[in-house]
PDB file of C-alpha atoms and ligand atoms in Angstrom:
ATOM      1  CA  MET A   1     -12.445   3.453 -19.478  1.00 92.00           C
ATOM      2  CA  ARG A   2     -11.703   0.243 -17.975  1.00 97.00           C
ATOM      3  CA  GLU A   3      -9.314  -2.193 -19.773  1.00 98.00           C
ATOM      4  CA  LYS A   4     -11.128  -5.337 -21.179  1.00 98.00           C
ATOM      5  CA  ILE A   5      -8.805  -8.265 -20.495  1.00 99.00           C
ATOM      6  CA  ILE A   6      -8.709 -11.900 -20.868  1.00 99.00           C
ATOM      7  CA  ILE A   7      -6.567 -13.565 -18.286  1.00 99.00           C
ATOM      8  CA  ASP A   8      -5.117 -16.881 -19.412  1.00 99.00           C
ATOM      9  CA  THR A   9      -3.891 -18.941 -16.431  1.00 99.00           C
ATOM     10  CA  ASP A  10      -2.930 -22.145 -14.876  1.00 99.00           C
ATOM     11  CA  PRO A  11      -3.589 -21.075 -11.049  1.00 98.00           C
ATOM     12  CA  GLY A  12      -1.215 -21.391  -9.161  1.00 98.00           C
ATOM     13  CA  ILE A  13      -0.479 -19.685  -6.139  1.00 98.00           C
ATOM     14  CA  ASP A  14       0.812 -16.265  -8.005  1.00 98.00           C
ATOM     15  CA  ASP A  15      -1.971 -16.955 -10.534  1.00 98.00           C
ATOM     16  CA  ALA A  16      -4.461 -16.456  -7.475  1.00 98.00           C
ATOM     17  CA  PHE A  17      -2.903 -13.389  -6.566  1.00 98.00           C
ATOM     18  CA  ALA A  18      -3.186 -11.990  -9.872  1.00 98.00           C
ATOM     19  CA  ILE A  19      -6.624 -13.081 -10.446  1.00 98.00           C
ATOM     20  CA  PHE A  20      -7.995 -11.594  -7.275  1.00 98.00           C
ATOM     21  CA  TYR A  21      -6.235  -8.338  -7.992  1.00 98.00           C
ATOM     22  CA  ALA A  22      -7.783  -7.866 -11.433  1.00 98.00           C
ATOM     23  CA  LEU A  23     -11.202  -8.703 -10.591  1.00 98.00           C
ATOM     24  CA  ARG A  24     -10.823  -6.203  -7.409  1.00 97.00           C
ATOM     25  CA  SER A  25      -9.189  -3.422  -9.500  1.00 98.00           C
ATOM     26  CA  ALA A  26     -11.400  -0.797 -10.877  1.00 97.00           C
ATOM     27  CA  GLN A  27      -9.199  -0.382 -13.771  1.00 97.00           C
ATOM     28  CA  PHE A  28     -10.087  -3.491 -15.407  1.00 98.00           C
ATOM     29  CA  ASP A  29     -13.177  -5.287 -17.213  1.00 98.00           C
ATOM     30  CA  VAL A  30     -12.331  -8.962 -16.769  1.00 98.00           C
ATOM     31  CA  LEU A  31     -13.953 -10.585 -19.541  1.00 98.00           C
ATOM     32  CA  GLY A  32     -13.112 -14.072 -18.742  1.00 98.00           C
ATOM     33  CA  LEU A  33     -10.519 -16.563 -17.686  1.00 99.00           C
ATOM     34  CA  THR A  34      -9.320 -19.194 -19.720  1.00 99.00           C
ATOM     35  CA  ALA A  35      -7.539 -21.942 -18.399  1.00 99.00           C
ATOM     36  CA  VAL A  36      -4.252 -23.824 -19.316  1.00 99.00           C
ATOM     37  CA  TYR A  37      -2.525 -26.684 -17.930  1.00 98.00           C
ATOM     38  CA  GLY A  38       0.670 -25.939 -15.926  1.00 98.00           C
ATOM     39  CA  ASN A  39       1.113 -25.623 -12.357  1.00 98.00           C
ATOM     40  CA  ALA A  40      -1.573 -28.520 -12.109  1.00 98.00           C
ATOM     41  CA  SER A  41      -3.411 -30.632 -14.611  1.00 98.00           C
ATOM     42  CA  ILE A  42      -6.356 -29.007 -16.746  1.00 98.00           C
ATOM     43  CA  GLU A  43      -9.120 -30.396 -14.492  1.00 98.00           C
ATOM     44  CA  GLN A  44      -7.351 -28.821 -11.652  1.00 98.00           C
ATOM     45  CA  THR A  45      -6.680 -25.367 -12.826  1.00 99.00           C
ATOM     46  CA  THR A  46     -10.226 -25.000 -14.574  1.00 98.00           C
ATOM     47  CA  HIS A  47     -11.595 -25.793 -10.876  1.00 98.00           C
ATOM     48  CA  ASN A  48      -9.082 -23.467  -9.467  1.00 98.00           C
ATOM     49  CA  ALA A  49     -10.056 -20.603 -11.948  1.00 99.00           C
ATOM     50  CA  LEU A  50     -13.699 -21.335 -11.102  1.00 98.00           C
ATOM     51  CA  ALA A  51     -13.176 -21.513  -7.201  1.00 98.00           C
ATOM     52  CA  LEU A  52     -11.146 -17.955  -7.261  1.00 98.00           C
ATOM     53  CA  VAL A  53     -13.827 -16.371  -9.149  1.00 98.00           C
ATOM     54  CA  GLU A  54     -16.349 -17.670  -6.579  1.00 98.00           C
ATOM     55  CA  LEU A  55     -14.177 -16.322  -3.682  1.00 98.00           C
ATOM     56  CA  ALA A  56     -13.771 -13.206  -5.451  1.00 98.00           C
ATOM     57  CA  GLY A  57     -17.647 -12.812  -5.631  1.00 97.00           C
ATOM     58  CA  ALA A  58     -17.282 -11.914  -9.337  1.00 98.00           C
ATOM     59  CA  ASP A  59     -19.441 -13.025 -12.123  1.00 96.00           C
ATOM     60  CA  CYS A  60     -16.824 -13.560 -14.863  1.00 97.00           C
ATOM     61  CA  PRO A  61     -16.699 -16.674 -17.087  1.00 98.00           C
ATOM     62  CA  VAL A  62     -14.162 -19.390 -16.983  1.00 99.00           C
ATOM     63  CA  ALA A  63     -13.087 -21.662 -20.041  1.00 99.00           C
ATOM     64  CA  ARG A  64     -11.171 -24.806 -20.105  1.00 99.00           C
ATOM     65  CA  GLY A  65      -8.381 -24.937 -22.586  1.00 99.00           C
ATOM     66  CA  ALA A  66      -5.611 -27.095 -23.423  1.00 99.00           C
ATOM     67  CA  GLY A  67      -4.215 -30.029 -21.145  1.00 98.00           C
ATOM     68  CA  ASP A  68      -1.088 -30.604 -23.016  1.00 98.00           C
ATOM     69  CA  PRO A  69       1.800 -28.393 -24.947  1.00 98.00           C
ATOM     70  CA  LEU A  70       1.832 -28.201 -28.874  1.00 98.00           C
ATOM     71  CA  GLU A  71       4.883 -30.618 -29.788  1.00 98.00           C
ATOM     72  CA  ILE A  72       6.584 -31.572 -26.457  1.00 98.00           C
ATOM     73  CA  GLU A  73       5.724 -34.370 -23.699  1.00 98.00           C
ATOM     74  CA  ARG A  74       4.073 -32.339 -21.080  1.00 98.00           C
ATOM     75  CA  ARG A  75       6.385 -31.478 -18.136  1.00 98.00           C
ATOM     76  CA  ALA A  76       5.988 -32.584 -14.520  1.00 98.00           C
ATOM     77  CA  TYR A  77       3.609 -30.363 -12.590  1.00 98.00           C
ATOM     78  CA  PRO A  78       5.616 -28.239 -10.132  1.00 98.00           C
ATOM     79  CA  THR A  79       3.639 -29.651  -6.726  1.00 98.00           C
ATOM     80  CA  MET A  80       6.531 -28.967  -4.665  1.00 97.00           C
ATOM     81  CA  VAL A  81       5.801 -25.077  -5.475  1.00 98.00           C
ATOM     82  CA  HIS A  82       2.237 -24.954  -5.876  1.00 98.00           C
ATOM     83  CA  GLY A  83       1.088 -28.049  -4.215  1.00 98.00           C
ATOM     84  CA  GLU A  84      -0.876 -31.157  -5.321  1.00 98.00           C
ATOM     85  CA  ASP A  85      -3.779 -29.109  -6.373  1.00 98.00           C
ATOM     86  CA  GLY A  86      -2.113 -26.119  -7.147  1.00 98.00           C
ATOM     87  CA  MET A  87      -3.402 -24.103  -4.424  1.00 98.00           C
ATOM     88  CA  GLY A  88      -0.963 -24.972  -1.721  1.00 98.00           C
ATOM     89  CA  GLY A  89      -3.253 -27.869  -0.583  1.00 98.00           C
ATOM     90  CA  PHE A  90      -6.218 -25.195   0.191  1.00 98.00           C
ATOM     91  CA  ALA A  91      -8.185 -25.481  -2.969  1.00 98.00           C
ATOM     92  CA  PRO A  92     -11.846 -25.636  -2.420  1.00 97.00           C
ATOM     93  CA  THR A  93     -13.351 -29.048  -2.621  1.00 97.00           C
ATOM     94  CA  THR A  94     -16.507 -27.925  -4.552  1.00 97.00           C
ATOM     95  CA  VAL A  95     -17.666 -25.109  -6.927  1.00 98.00           C
ATOM     96  CA  SER A  96     -21.081 -23.772  -7.666  1.00 97.00           C
ATOM     97  CA  LYS A  97     -20.774 -23.223 -11.104  1.00 98.00           C
ATOM     98  CA  ALA A  98     -19.086 -24.878 -14.068  1.00 98.00           C
ATOM     99  CA  ALA A  99     -17.133 -23.840 -16.802  1.00 98.00           C
ATOM    100  CA  VAL A 100     -18.482 -22.417 -20.117  1.00 98.00           C
ATOM    101  CA  GLU A 101     -19.033 -24.938 -22.584  1.00 98.00           C
ATOM    102  CA  ARG A 102     -16.868 -23.415 -25.470  1.00 98.00           C
ATOM    103  CA  HIS A 103     -12.952 -24.401 -25.263  1.00 98.00           C
ATOM    104  CA  ALA A 104     -10.766 -21.713 -24.246  1.00 99.00           C
ATOM    105  CA  VAL A 105      -9.483 -21.003 -27.568  1.00 99.00           C
ATOM    106  CA  ASP A 106     -12.939 -20.458 -28.923  1.00 98.00           C
ATOM    107  CA  PHE A 107     -13.957 -18.352 -26.152  1.00 99.00           C
ATOM    108  CA  ILE A 108     -10.710 -16.245 -26.896  1.00 98.00           C
ATOM    109  CA  ILE A 109     -11.484 -15.922 -30.516  1.00 98.00           C
ATOM    110  CA  ASP A 110     -14.921 -15.138 -30.143  1.00 98.00           C
ATOM    111  CA  THR A 111     -14.486 -12.705 -27.448  1.00 98.00           C
ATOM    112  CA  VAL A 112     -11.785 -10.801 -29.240  1.00 98.00           C
ATOM    113  CA  ARG A 113     -13.853 -10.496 -32.581  1.00 98.00           C
ATOM    114  CA  ALA A 114     -16.638  -9.177 -30.549  1.00 98.00           C
ATOM    115  CA  ASN A 115     -14.673  -6.605 -29.265  1.00 98.00           C
ATOM    116  CA  PRO A 116     -12.119  -5.644 -32.046  1.00 98.00           C
ATOM    117  CA  SER A 117      -8.940  -3.756 -31.123  1.00 98.00           C
ATOM    118  CA  SER A 118      -9.903  -3.579 -27.306  1.00 98.00           C
ATOM    119  CA  VAL A 119      -9.241  -6.444 -25.863  1.00 98.00           C
ATOM    120  CA  THR A 120      -5.695  -7.149 -23.909  1.00 98.00           C
ATOM    121  CA  LEU A 121      -4.680 -10.702 -23.491  1.00 99.00           C
ATOM    122  CA  VAL A 122      -2.904 -11.492 -20.341  1.00 99.00           C
ATOM    123  CA  PRO A 123      -1.331 -15.159 -20.483  1.00 99.00           C
ATOM    124  CA  ILE A 124       0.197 -15.992 -16.945  1.00 99.00           C
ATOM    125  CA  GLY A 125       0.666 -19.694 -17.692  1.00 99.00           C
ATOM    126  CA  PRO A 126       2.175 -21.867 -20.707  1.00 99.00           C
ATOM    127  CA  LEU A 127       1.267 -20.124 -24.033  1.00 99.00           C
ATOM    128  CA  THR A 128      -0.602 -22.996 -25.634  1.00 99.00           C
ATOM    129  CA  ASN A 129      -3.962 -21.787 -25.681  1.00 99.00           C
ATOM    130  CA  ILE A 130      -3.019 -18.435 -27.226  1.00 99.00           C
ATOM    131  CA  ALA A 131      -0.790 -20.099 -29.969  1.00 99.00           C
ATOM    132  CA  LEU A 132      -3.795 -22.362 -30.524  1.00 99.00           C
ATOM    133  CA  ALA A 133      -5.986 -19.364 -30.858  1.00 98.00           C
ATOM    134  CA  LEU A 134      -3.606 -17.724 -33.270  1.00 98.00           C
ATOM    135  CA  ARG A 135      -3.191 -20.835 -35.300  1.00 98.00           C
ATOM    136  CA  LYS A 136      -6.961 -21.375 -35.503  1.00 98.00           C
ATOM    137  CA  ALA A 137      -7.783 -17.766 -36.313  1.00 98.00           C
ATOM    138  CA  PRO A 138      -4.874 -15.774 -37.814  1.00 96.00           C
ATOM    139  CA  ASP A 139      -6.894 -12.851 -37.889  1.00 96.00           C
ATOM    140  CA  LEU A 140      -6.785 -12.673 -34.402  1.00 97.00           C
ATOM    141  CA  ALA A 141      -3.118 -10.986 -34.053  1.00 98.00           C
ATOM    142  CA  SER A 142      -4.821  -7.883 -36.149  1.00 98.00           C
ATOM    143  CA  LEU A 143      -7.883  -7.924 -33.744  1.00 98.00           C
ATOM    144  CA  VAL A 144      -6.231  -8.072 -30.237  1.00 98.00           C
ATOM    145  CA  LYS A 145      -5.320  -4.698 -28.542  1.00 98.00           C
ATOM    146  CA  ARG A 146      -2.248  -6.126 -27.157  1.00 98.00           C
ATOM    147  CA  VAL A 147      -0.524  -9.077 -25.296  1.00 98.00           C
ATOM    148  CA  VAL A 148       1.046  -8.717 -21.926  1.00 99.00           C
ATOM    149  CA  LEU A 149       2.408 -11.974 -20.940  1.00 99.00           C
ATOM    150  CA  MET A 150       4.301 -13.311 -17.745  1.00 99.00           C
ATOM    151  CA  GLY A 151       7.295 -15.366 -18.779  1.00 99.00           C
ATOM    152  CA  GLY A 152      10.582 -15.264 -20.194  1.00 99.00           C
ATOM    153  CA  ALA A 153      14.063 -13.891 -18.819  1.00 98.00           C
ATOM    154  CA  ALA A 154      16.159 -11.482 -20.880  1.00 98.00           C
ATOM    155  CA  GLN A 155      19.010 -11.002 -18.748  1.00 98.00           C
ATOM    156  CA  LEU A 156      18.686 -13.409 -15.946  1.00 98.00           C
ATOM    157  CA  ASN A 157      18.691 -17.260 -15.753  1.00 98.00           C
ATOM    158  CA  GLY A 158      15.613 -19.316 -15.562  1.00 98.00           C
ATOM    159  CA  ASN A 159      13.826 -20.452 -12.809  1.00 97.00           C
ATOM    160  CA  VAL A 160      13.286 -24.182 -13.838  1.00 97.00           C
ATOM    161  CA  THR A 161      16.482 -24.688 -15.556  1.00 98.00           C
ATOM    162  CA  PRO A 162      19.493 -22.336 -16.173  1.00 98.00           C
ATOM    163  CA  ALA A 163      17.890 -21.504 -19.119  1.00 98.00           C
ATOM    164  CA  ALA A 164      14.297 -21.059 -18.861  1.00 98.00           C
ATOM    165  CA  GLU A 165      11.351 -19.423 -17.166  1.00 98.00           C
ATOM    166  CA  ALA A 166       8.775 -22.043 -16.318  1.00 98.00           C
ATOM    167  CA  ASN A 167       5.840 -20.768 -18.705  1.00 98.00           C
ATOM    168  CA  ILE A 168       8.060 -20.872 -21.653  1.00 99.00           C
ATOM    169  CA  TYR A 169       9.896 -24.160 -20.520  1.00 98.00           C
ATOM    170  CA  ASP A 170       6.339 -25.603 -20.447  1.00 98.00           C
ATOM    171  CA  ASP A 171       5.540 -25.086 -24.124  1.00 99.00           C
ATOM    172  CA  PRO A 172       8.351 -23.257 -25.711  1.00 98.00           C
ATOM    173  CA  HIS A 173       6.911 -23.992 -29.433  1.00 98.00           C
ATOM    174  CA  ALA A 174       3.727 -22.025 -28.440  1.00 99.00           C
ATOM    175  CA  ALA A 175       5.976 -19.273 -27.157  1.00 99.00           C
ATOM    176  CA  GLU A 176       7.992 -19.007 -29.961  1.00 98.00           C
ATOM    177  CA  MET A 177       4.455 -18.537 -32.251  1.00 98.00           C
ATOM    178  CA  VAL A 178       3.283 -15.646 -29.978  1.00 98.00           C
ATOM    179  CA  PHE A 179       6.716 -13.856 -30.040  1.00 98.00           C
ATOM    180  CA  ALA A 180       6.634 -14.096 -33.724  1.00 98.00           C
ATOM    181  CA  ALA A 181       3.304 -12.989 -34.653  1.00 98.00           C
ATOM    182  CA  ASP A 182       2.751  -9.552 -35.707  1.00 97.00           C
ATOM    183  CA  TRP A 183       0.943  -7.939 -32.826  1.00 98.00           C
ATOM    184  CA  GLU A 184       2.040  -5.954 -29.771  1.00 98.00           C
ATOM    185  CA  VAL A 185       3.445  -7.794 -27.273  1.00 98.00           C
ATOM    186  CA  VAL A 186       4.832  -6.849 -23.666  1.00 99.00           C
ATOM    187  CA  MET A 187       7.105  -9.704 -22.295  1.00 99.00           C
ATOM    188  CA  LEU A 188       7.170  -9.397 -18.382  1.00 98.00           C
ATOM    189  CA  GLY A 189       9.765 -12.072 -17.242  1.00 98.00           C
ATOM    190  CA  LEU A 190      12.062 -12.788 -14.301  1.00 98.00           C
ATOM    191  CA  ASP A 191      14.079  -9.692 -15.195  1.00 98.00           C
ATOM    192  CA  ALA A 192      10.961  -7.602 -13.792  1.00 98.00           C
ATOM    193  CA  THR A 193       9.427 -10.081 -11.227  1.00 98.00           C
ATOM    194  CA  HIS A 194      12.771 -10.411  -9.345  1.00 98.00           C
ATOM    195  CA  ASP A 195      12.513  -6.660  -8.442  1.00 98.00           C
ATOM    196  CA  VAL A 196       9.106  -7.478  -6.829  1.00 98.00           C
ATOM    197  CA  HIS A 197       9.878  -9.192  -3.406  1.00 98.00           C
ATOM    198  CA  LEU A 198       6.449 -10.409  -1.790  1.00 98.00           C
ATOM    199  CA  THR A 199       7.058 -11.307   2.127  1.00 98.00           C
ATOM    200  CA  ARG A 200       5.089 -13.094   4.667  1.00 98.00           C
ATOM    201  CA  ASP A 201       4.672  -9.780   6.543  1.00 98.00           C
ATOM    202  CA  ASP A 202       3.046  -8.652   3.194  1.00 98.00           C
ATOM    203  CA  VAL A 203       0.589 -11.525   2.922  1.00 98.00           C
ATOM    204  CA  ALA A 204      -0.157 -11.042   6.621  1.00 98.00           C
ATOM    205  CA  ALA A 205      -1.242  -7.572   5.947  1.00 98.00           C
ATOM    206  CA  LEU A 206      -3.402  -8.724   3.169  1.00 97.00           C
ATOM    207  CA  ALA A 207      -5.161 -11.333   5.366  1.00 97.00           C
ATOM    208  CA  ARG A 208      -5.936  -8.362   7.972  1.00 97.00           C
ATOM    209  CA  ASP A 209      -7.240  -5.921   5.238  1.00 96.00           C
ATOM    210  CA  GLY A 210      -8.253  -8.049   2.301  1.00 96.00           C
ATOM    211  CA  GLY A 211     -10.866 -10.095   3.623  1.00 96.00           C
ATOM    212  CA  VAL A 212     -12.067 -13.470   2.552  1.00 97.00           C
ATOM    213  CA  GLN A 213      -9.485 -13.435  -0.374  1.00 97.00           C
ATOM    214  CA  GLY A 214      -6.518 -11.869   1.772  1.00 98.00           C
ATOM    215  CA  GLN A 215      -7.252 -14.750   4.204  1.00 98.00           C
ATOM    216  CA  PHE A 216      -7.430 -17.440   1.598  1.00 98.00           C
ATOM    217  CA  LEU A 217      -4.132 -16.018   0.139  1.00 98.00           C
ATOM    218  CA  GLN A 218      -2.150 -16.355   3.482  1.00 98.00           C
ATOM    219  CA  GLN A 219      -3.372 -19.805   3.833  1.00 98.00           C
ATOM    220  CA  ALA A 220      -2.603 -20.993   0.166  1.00 98.00           C
ATOM    221  CA  SER A 221       0.848 -19.282  -0.006  1.00 98.00           C
ATOM    222  CA  GLU A 222       2.119 -21.204   3.030  1.00 98.00           C
ATOM    223  CA  GLN A 223       3.815 -23.981   1.046  1.00 97.00           C
ATOM    224  CA  TYR A 224       4.961 -21.390  -1.434  1.00 98.00           C
ATOM    225  CA  PHE A 225       6.788 -19.552   0.840  1.00 98.00           C
ATOM    226  CA  ASP A 226       8.360 -22.658   2.440  1.00 98.00           C
ATOM    227  CA  PHE A 227       9.587 -23.678  -0.997  1.00 97.00           C
ATOM    228  CA  HIS A 228      11.111 -20.166  -1.501  1.00 97.00           C
ATOM    229  CA  SER A 229      12.695 -20.360   1.910  1.00 98.00           C
ATOM    230  CA  ASP A 230      13.764 -23.996   1.943  1.00 97.00           C
ATOM    231  CA  VAL A 231      14.746 -24.557  -1.657  1.00 96.00           C
ATOM    232  CA  VAL A 232      15.536 -21.282  -3.232  1.00 95.00           C
ATOM    233  CA  GLY A 233      16.915 -19.914  -0.183  1.00 97.00           C
ATOM    234  CA  LEU A 234      15.034 -16.777  -0.048  1.00 98.00           C
ATOM    235  CA  ASP A 235      12.902 -15.229   2.721  1.00 97.00           C
ATOM    236  CA  PHE A 236      10.438 -13.491   0.210  1.00 98.00           C
ATOM    237  CA  CYS A 237       8.627 -14.871  -2.896  1.00 97.00           C
ATOM    238  CA  HIS A 238       9.078 -13.215  -6.627  1.00 97.00           C
ATOM    239  CA  PHE A 239       5.752 -11.881  -7.426  1.00 98.00           C
ATOM    240  CA  HIS A 240       5.471 -13.355 -10.812  1.00 98.00           C
ATOM    241  CA  ASP A 241       1.954 -13.349 -12.439  1.00 98.00           C
ATOM    242  CA  PRO A 242       0.403 -10.100 -10.437  1.00 98.00           C
ATOM    243  CA  SER A 243       3.171  -7.813 -12.152  1.00 98.00           C
ATOM    244  CA  ALA A 244       1.996  -8.830 -15.596  1.00 98.00           C
ATOM    245  CA  LEU A 245      -1.659  -7.302 -14.401  1.00 98.00           C
ATOM    246  CA  ILE A 246       0.086  -4.415 -12.738  1.00 98.00           C
ATOM    247  CA  TYR A 247       2.141  -3.611 -15.748  1.00 98.00           C
ATOM    248  CA  CYS A 248      -1.335  -3.006 -17.625  1.00 98.00           C
ATOM    249  CA  ALA A 249      -2.655  -0.747 -14.879  1.00 98.00           C
ATOM    250  CA  LYS A 250       0.754   0.968 -13.980  1.00 98.00           C
ATOM    251  CA  PRO A 251       3.372   0.553 -16.822  1.00 98.00           C
ATOM    252  CA  GLU A 252       5.301   3.570 -15.479  1.00 98.00           C
ATOM    253  CA  LEU A 253       6.538   1.126 -12.973  1.00 98.00           C
ATOM    254  CA  PHE A 254       8.338  -0.858 -15.034  1.00 99.00           C
ATOM    255  CA  ALA A 255      11.544  -0.445 -17.509  1.00 98.00           C
ATOM    256  CA  VAL A 256      11.037  -1.562 -21.056  1.00 98.00           C
ATOM    257  CA  GLN A 257      13.289  -1.948 -23.977  1.00 98.00           C
ATOM    258  CA  ALA A 258      12.225  -2.442 -27.501  1.00 98.00           C
ATOM    259  CA  SER A 259      13.434  -5.918 -28.548  1.00 98.00           C
ATOM    260  CA  SER A 260      12.777  -8.856 -30.843  1.00 98.00           C
ATOM    261  CA  VAL A 261      12.686 -12.170 -28.883  1.00 98.00           C
ATOM    262  CA  ARG A 262      13.404 -16.000 -30.393  1.00 98.00           C
ATOM    263  CA  VAL A 263      12.666 -19.213 -28.043  1.00 98.00           C
ATOM    264  CA  VAL A 264      15.058 -22.023 -28.168  1.00 98.00           C
ATOM    265  CA  THR A 265      12.542 -25.094 -28.504  1.00 98.00           C
ATOM    266  CA  ASP A 266      15.059 -28.032 -28.013  1.00 97.00           C
ATOM    267  CA  GLY A 267      18.207 -29.148 -26.515  1.00 98.00           C
ATOM    268  CA  PHE A 268      19.478 -28.234 -23.043  1.00 98.00           C
ATOM    269  CA  ALA A 269      18.290 -24.724 -23.500  1.00 98.00           C
ATOM    270  CA  SER A 270      15.026 -25.223 -24.337  1.00 98.00           C
ATOM    271  CA  GLY A 271      12.316 -22.665 -23.157  1.00 98.00           C
ATOM    272  CA  LYS A 272      15.233 -20.016 -23.130  1.00 98.00           C
ATOM    273  CA  THR A 273      13.973 -16.667 -24.525  1.00 98.00           C
ATOM    274  CA  ILE A 274      16.729 -14.604 -26.437  1.00 98.00           C
ATOM    275  CA  ALA A 275      16.097 -10.819 -26.519  1.00 98.00           C
ATOM    276  CA  LYS A 276      17.659  -8.893 -29.157  1.00 98.00           C
ATOM    277  CA  PRO A 277      17.348  -5.122 -28.138  1.00 97.00           C
ATOM    278  CA  ALA A 278      15.971  -3.466 -31.538  1.00 96.00           C
ATOM    279  CA  THR A 279      19.123  -1.269 -31.974  1.00 94.00           C
ATOM    280  CA  ARG A 280      21.729  -3.794 -31.561  1.00 95.00           C
ATOM    281  CA  PHE A 281      23.116  -6.640 -33.758  1.00 94.00           C
ATOM    282  CA  THR A 282      21.225  -5.178 -36.820  1.00 92.00           C
ATOM    283  CA  GLY A 283      21.514  -7.333 -39.709  1.00 91.00           C
ATOM    284  CA  GLN A 284      21.860 -10.491 -37.961  1.00 92.00           C
ATOM    285  CA  PRO A 285      20.370 -13.695 -39.875  1.00 91.00           C
ATOM    286  CA  GLY A 286      17.163 -15.119 -38.249  1.00 91.00           C
ATOM    287  CA  TRP A 287      16.681 -11.728 -36.901  1.00 94.00           C
ATOM    288  CA  GLU A 288      15.624  -9.561 -39.657  1.00 87.00           C
ATOM    289  CA  ASP A 289      11.748  -8.987 -40.202  1.00 91.00           C
ATOM    290  CA  ARG A 290      11.311 -10.206 -36.598  1.00 94.00           C
ATOM    291  CA  ALA A 291       8.186  -8.637 -34.780  1.00 95.00           C
ATOM    292  CA  ARG A 292       8.818  -6.350 -32.286  1.00 96.00           C
ATOM    293  CA  VAL A 293       8.411  -6.865 -28.651  1.00 98.00           C
ATOM    294  CA  SER A 294       8.344  -4.686 -25.368  1.00 98.00           C
ATOM    295  CA  VAL A 295      10.930  -6.530 -22.735  1.00 98.00           C
ATOM    296  CA  CYS A 296      10.291  -5.367 -19.285  1.00 98.00           C
ATOM    297  CA  LEU A 297      14.164  -5.171 -17.882  1.00 98.00           C
ATOM    298  CA  SER A 298      13.179  -4.131 -14.315  1.00 98.00           C
ATOM    299  CA  ALA A 299      10.320  -2.933 -11.927  1.00 99.00           C
ATOM    300  CA  ASP A 300      10.049  -0.553  -9.023  1.00 98.00           C
ATOM    301  CA  GLY A 301       9.293  -3.491  -6.770  1.00 98.00           C
ATOM    302  CA  PRO A 302       8.301  -1.412  -3.673  1.00 98.00           C
ATOM    303  CA  ALA A 303       5.881   0.677  -5.641  1.00 98.00           C
ATOM    304  CA  VAL A 304       4.496  -2.259  -7.595  1.00 98.00           C
ATOM    305  CA  LEU A 305       3.916  -3.952  -3.883  1.00 98.00           C
ATOM    306  CA  ALA A 306       2.590  -1.016  -2.583  1.00 98.00           C
ATOM    307  CA  HIS A 307      -0.218  -0.866  -5.373  1.00 98.00           C
ATOM    308  CA  TYR A 308      -1.111  -4.219  -4.907  1.00 98.00           C
ATOM    309  CA  GLN A 309      -1.599  -3.915  -1.492  1.00 98.00           C
ATOM    310  CA  ALA A 310      -3.808  -0.580  -1.762  1.00 98.00           C
ATOM    311  CA  THR A 311      -5.942  -2.045  -4.308  1.00 98.00           C
ATOM    312  CA  MET A 312      -6.666  -5.318  -2.227  1.00 98.00           C
ATOM    313  CA  LYS A 313      -7.336  -3.390   0.999  1.00 96.00           C
ATOM    314  CA  LEU A 314     -11.009  -3.256   1.708  1.00 91.00           C
TER     315      LEU A 314
HETATM  316  O1  RIB B 401       7.703 -18.455 -13.554  1.00 50.86           O
HETATM  317  C1  RIB B 401       6.575 -17.936 -12.950  1.00 50.86           C
HETATM  318  C2  RIB B 401       5.421 -18.627 -13.580  1.00 50.86           C
HETATM  319  O2  RIB B 401       5.262 -19.952 -13.475  1.00 50.86           O
HETATM  320  C3  RIB B 401       4.182 -18.055 -13.172  1.00 50.86           C
HETATM  321  O3  RIB B 401       3.085 -17.969 -13.924  1.00 50.86           O
HETATM  322  C4  RIB B 401       3.791 -19.035 -11.825  1.00 50.86           C
HETATM  323  O4  RIB B 401       2.604 -19.216 -11.838  1.00 50.86           O
HETATM  324  C5  RIB B 401       4.728 -20.184 -12.509  1.00 50.86           C
HETATM  325  O5  RIB B 401       4.093 -21.463 -12.691  1.00 50.86           O
HETATM  326 CA1   CA B 402       0.796 -18.913 -13.812  1.00 50.86          CA
END
């Protein structure tokens, strides 16, 4: 049976790779995309989500969500990474469908309640929509099948500050709510995504074999690759958001450790995720009664990428 998922997303180049994969894969029933600010404004990420669904030729609702984090002032959009439009300068100017009337938070709550115990939430942006949904409907935690999120780092530095990964940095208070709630959470962060290397050659193969979507991804990811080579000093990109979706389909490609996770919400380490393995530091104040989180510590990068390419090949 196909896994019912809602992707909460801030497209974003790697979001685009993830969304096309999920819409193409026979393993998922994508019930909707919920947009959140992050890689660009909420107006732009909603537009991009609609454009990506259209490019994929899919019939999938898009709901517009939060435009600002819960408590902190919104961080600057990472235009040097994803472009002014979040799509490396290649966001289609028009889309033929509009977002649904309902706010993303209500879309999530209603969809989960209509499909109790069978919806997986896959947040691949800041966790604001998910936290707001939990706040508005505390029963959500017991009704969701699981949450598989892209964000955080357990054993590595961050990617926007030495301490923080971007999605958690953007809204640390929302992330703390998600990790504290009593539901099944998989944290797929930099520890895993840094094992998965996407090269320009991989994207050229996608453009050759993946139809319109592959061609779009090649154009849109040009600036993303430039950022990685010119600023980070890498001749490849870390394959962040698609890895969270691929975890859902192929968990055997990832190593996971049962842990608890807390988030630093202010100061110079704001957005840092601290993961305590379940079997270590027992009895520490602040960690007792903390919800269990499955933290991905590594990935079989070549196999993850091979699975992605095979899925995208027409
Ligand atoms: O750290 C990687 C995450 O932040 C991804 O979700 C990506 O889209 C970026 O903004
Ligand atoms: Ca993202």
